[in-house]
CSV table of N, CA and C in Angstrom, one decimal:
chain,number,residue,atom,x,y,z
A,1,UNK,N,43.2,3.7,0.9
A,1,UNK,CA,42.6,4.6,1.7
A,1,UNK,C,42.3,5.9,1.0
A,2,UNK,N,41.2,6.5,1.1
A,2,UNK,CA,40.8,7.7,0.4
A,2,UNK,C,41.3,8.9,1.2
A,3,UNK,N,41.7,9.9,0.5
A,3,UNK,CA,42.2,11.2,1.1
A,3,UNK,C,40.9,11.9,1.6
A,4,UNK,N,41.1,12.6,2.7
A,4,UNK,CA,39.9,13.4,3.3
A,4,UNK,C,39.5,14.5,2.3
A,5,UNK,N,38.2,14.7,2.3
A,5,UNK,CA,37.6,15.7,1.5
A,5,UNK,C,37.8,17.1,2.2
A,6,UNK,N,38.5,18.1,1.6
A,6,UNK,CA,38.7,19.4,2.2
A,6,UNK,C,37.4,20.1,2.6
A,7,UNK,N,36.4,19.9,1.8
A,7,UNK,CA,35.1,20.5,2.1
A,7,UNK,C,34.5,19.9,3.4
A,8,UNK,N,34.6,18.6,3.5
A,8,UNK,CA,34.1,18.0,4.7
A,8,UNK,C,34.9,18.4,5.9
A,9,UNK,N,36.2,18.5,5.8
A,9,UNK,CA,37.1,19.0,6.9
A,9,UNK,C,36.7,20.4,7.3
A,10,UNK,N,36.4,21.2,6.3
A,10,UNK,CA,36.1,22.6,6.6
A,10,UNK,C,34.8,22.7,7.4
A,11,UNK,N,33.8,21.9,6.9
A,11,UNK,CA,32.5,21.9,7.6
A,11,UNK,C,32.6,21.4,9.1
A,12,UNK,N,33.4,20.3,9.2
A,12,UNK,CA,33.6,19.8,10.6
A,12,UNK,C,34.4,20.8,11.5
A,13,UNK,N,35.4,21.4,10.9
A,13,UNK,CA,36.1,22.4,11.7
A,13,UNK,C,35.2,23.6,12.1
A,14,UNK,N,34.3,24.0,11.2
A,14,UNK,CA,33.4,25.1,11.6
A,14,UNK,C,32.4,24.6,12.7
A,15,UNK,N,31.9,23.4,12.6
A,15,UNK,CA,31.0,22.9,13.6
A,15,UNK,C,31.8,22.8,15.0
A,16,UNK,N,33.0,22.4,14.9
A,16,UNK,CA,33.8,22.3,16.2
A,16,UNK,C,34.1,23.7,16.7
A,17,UNK,N,34.3,24.6,15.9
A,17,UNK,CA,34.5,26.0,16.3
A,17,UNK,C,33.3,26.6,17.1
A,18,UNK,N,32.1,26.2,16.6
A,18,UNK,CA,30.9,26.7,17.3
A,18,UNK,C,30.8,26.2,18.7
A,19,UNK,N,31.3,25.0,19.0
A,19,UNK,CA,31.1,24.4,20.3
A,19,UNK,C,32.4,24.5,21.2
A,20,UNK,N,33.4,25.1,20.6
A,20,UNK,CA,34.7,25.1,21.4
A,20,UNK,C,34.8,26.5,22.1
A,21,UNK,N,35.7,26.5,23.1
A,21,UNK,CA,36.1,27.7,23.8
A,21,UNK,C,36.7,28.7,22.8
A,22,UNK,N,36.8,30.0,23.2
A,22,UNK,CA,37.2,31.0,22.2
A,22,UNK,C,38.6,30.7,21.6
A,23,UNK,N,39.6,30.4,22.5
A,23,UNK,CA,40.9,30.1,22.0
A,23,UNK,C,41.0,29.0,21.0
A,24,UNK,N,40.2,27.9,21.3
A,24,UNK,CA,40.2,26.8,20.4
A,24,UNK,C,39.4,27.1,19.1
A,25,UNK,N,38.4,27.9,19.2
A,25,UNK,CA,37.6,28.3,18.1
A,25,UNK,C,38.4,29.0,17.0
A,26,UNK,N,39.3,29.8,17.4
A,26,UNK,CA,40.2,30.5,16.5
A,26,UNK,C,41.0,29.5,15.6
A,27,UNK,N,41.5,28.4,16.3
A,27,UNK,CA,42.3,27.4,15.6
A,27,UNK,C,41.4,26.7,14.6
A,28,UNK,N,40.2,26.3,15.0
A,28,UNK,CA,39.3,25.5,14.2
A,28,UNK,C,38.9,26.4,13.0
A,29,UNK,N,38.7,27.7,13.2
A,29,UNK,CA,38.3,28.6,12.1
A,29,UNK,C,39.5,28.7,11.1
A,30,UNK,N,40.7,28.7,11.6
A,30,UNK,CA,41.9,28.8,10.7
A,30,UNK,C,42.0,27.5,9.9
A,31,UNK,N,41.7,26.4,10.5
A,31,UNK,CA,41.7,25.1,9.8
A,31,UNK,C,40.6,25.1,8.7
A,32,UNK,N,39.5,25.6,9.0
A,32,UNK,CA,38.4,25.7,8.0
A,32,UNK,C,38.8,26.6,6.8
A,33,UNK,N,39.5,27.7,7.1
A,33,UNK,CA,39.9,28.7,6.1
A,33,UNK,C,40.9,28.0,5.2
A,34,UNK,N,41.9,27.3,5.8
A,34,UNK,CA,42.9,26.6,4.9
A,34,UNK,C,42.2,25.6,4.0
A,35,UNK,N,41.3,24.8,4.6
A,35,UNK,CA,40.6,23.8,3.8
A,35,UNK,C,39.8,24.5,2.6
A,36,UNK,N,39.2,25.6,2.9
A,36,UNK,CA,38.5,26.3,1.8
A,36,UNK,C,39.4,26.8,0.8
A,37,UNK,N,40.6,27.3,1.2
A,37,UNK,CA,41.6,27.7,0.3
A,37,UNK,C,42.1,26.6,-0.6
A,38,UNK,N,42.3,25.4,0.0
A,38,UNK,CA,42.7,24.2,-0.8
A,38,UNK,C,41.6,23.9,-1.9
A,39,UNK,N,40.3,24.0,-1.5
A,39,UNK,CA,39.3,23.7,-2.4
A,39,UNK,C,39.3,24.8,-3.5
A,40,UNK,N,39.5,26.0,-3.2
A,40,UNK,CA,39.5,27.1,-4.2
A,40,UNK,C,40.7,26.9,-5.2
A,41,UNK,N,41.8,26.5,-4.6
A,41,UNK,CA,43.0,26.3,-5.5
A,41,UNK,C,42.8,25.1,-6.4
A,42,UNK,N,42.2,24.1,-5.9
A,42,UNK,CA,41.9,22.9,-6.7
A,42,UNK,C,40.9,23.2,-7.8
A,43,UNK,N,39.9,24.1,-7.5
A,43,UNK,CA,38.9,24.5,-8.5
A,43,UNK,C,39.6,25.3,-9.6
A,44,UNK,N,40.4,26.2,-9.2
A,44,UNK,CA,41.1,27.1,-10.2
A,44,UNK,C,42.0,26.2,-11.1
A,45,UNK,N,42.7,25.3,-10.5
A,45,UNK,CA,43.6,24.5,-11.4
A,45,UNK,C,42.8,23.6,-12.3
A,46,UNK,N,41.6,23.1,-11.8
A,46,UNK,CA,40.8,22.3,-12.7
A,46,UNK,C,40.3,23.1,-13.9
A,47,UNK,N,40.0,24.3,-13.7
A,47,UNK,CA,39.5,25.2,-14.7
A,47,UNK,C,40.6,25.5,-15.7
A,48,UNK,N,41.8,25.8,-15.2
A,48,UNK,CA,42.9,26.2,-16.0
A,48,UNK,C,43.7,25.0,-16.7
A,49,UNK,N,43.4,23.8,-16.2
A,49,UNK,CA,44.2,22.6,-16.8
A,49,UNK,C,44.0,22.5,-18.3
A,50,UNK,N,42.8,22.6,-18.8
A,50,UNK,CA,42.7,22.4,-20.3
A,50,UNK,C,43.5,23.6,-21.0
A,51,UNK,N,43.4,24.8,-20.5
A,51,UNK,CA,44.1,25.9,-21.1
A,51,UNK,C,45.7,25.6,-21.1
A,52,UNK,N,46.2,25.2,-20.0
A,52,UNK,CA,47.6,24.9,-19.8
A,52,UNK,C,48.0,23.8,-20.8
A,53,UNK,N,47.1,22.8,-20.9
A,53,UNK,CA,47.4,21.6,-21.8
A,53,UNK,C,47.5,22.1,-23.2
A,54,UNK,N,46.6,22.9,-23.6
A,54,UNK,CA,46.6,23.5,-25.0
A,54,UNK,C,47.8,24.3,-25.2
A,55,UNK,N,48.2,25.1,-24.3
A,55,UNK,CA,49.4,26.0,-24.5
A,55,UNK,C,50.6,25.1,-24.6
A,56,UNK,N,50.7,24.1,-23.7
A,56,UNK,CA,51.9,23.2,-23.7
A,56,UNK,C,51.9,22.5,-25.0
A,57,UNK,N,50.8,22.0,-25.5
A,57,UNK,CA,50.8,21.3,-26.8
A,57,UNK,C,51.2,22.2,-28.0
A,58,UNK,N,50.8,23.4,-28.0
A,58,UNK,CA,51.2,24.3,-29.1
A,58,UNK,C,52.6,24.6,-29.0
A,59,UNK,N,53.2,24.8,-27.8
A,59,UNK,CA,54.6,25.1,-27.6
A,59,UNK,C,55.4,23.9,-28.1
A,60,UNK,N,55.0,22.7,-27.7
A,60,UNK,CA,55.7,21.4,-28.1
A,60,UNK,C,55.7,21.3,-29.7
A,61,UNK,N,54.6,21.6,-30.3
A,61,UNK,CA,54.5,21.5,-31.8
A,61,UNK,C,55.4,22.6,-32.4
A,62,UNK,N,55.5,23.8,-31.8
A,62,UNK,CA,56.3,24.8,-32.3
A,62,UNK,C,57.8,24.4,-32.2
A,63,UNK,N,58.2,23.9,-31.1
A,63,UNK,CA,59.6,23.5,-30.9
A,63,UNK,C,59.9,22.3,-31.8
A,64,UNK,N,59.0,21.4,-32.1
A,64,UNK,CA,59.2,20.3,-33.0
A,64,UNK,C,59.5,20.8,-34.4
A,65,UNK,N,58.6,21.8,-34.8
A,65,UNK,CA,58.8,22.4,-36.2
A,65,UNK,C,60.1,23.1,-36.3
A,66,UNK,N,60.5,23.8,-35.2
A,66,UNK,CA,61.8,24.6,-35.3
A,66,UNK,C,63.0,23.7,-35.3
A,67,UNK,N,62.9,22.6,-34.6
A,67,UNK,CA,64.1,21.7,-34.6
A,67,UNK,C,64.2,20.9,-35.9
A,68,UNK,N,63.1,20.5,-36.5
A,68,UNK,CA,63.2,19.8,-37.8
A,68,UNK,C,63.3,20.7,-39.0
A,69,UNK,N,63.1,22.0,-38.8
A,69,UNK,CA,63.2,22.9,-39.9
A,69,UNK,C,64.7,23.3,-40.1
A,70,UNK,N,65.5,23.2,-39.1
A,70,UNK,CA,66.9,23.6,-39.3
A,70,UNK,C,67.7,22.5,-40.1
A,71,UNK,N,68.8,22.8,-40.6
A,71,UNK,CA,69.6,21.8,-41.3
A,71,UNK,C,69.1,21.3,-42.6
A,72,UNK,N,68.0,21.9,-43.1
A,72,UNK,CA,67.6,21.4,-44.4
A,72,UNK,C,67.8,22.5,-45.4
């Protein structure tokens, strides 16, 4: 089973908010905002992932060199 798409959920919640009474519209708008936040966070992580991978690789190489350089 596929996970629901946050963008689709946000659009659906906004459509439901347009047709709902005022109290319910607030809830649907909050759901839409949370979904948009999830999409934004996923986008930021996708952009930062290569940078974090490079930094992690450099740190691992540095630690490997430091460990093997001792005792000689």
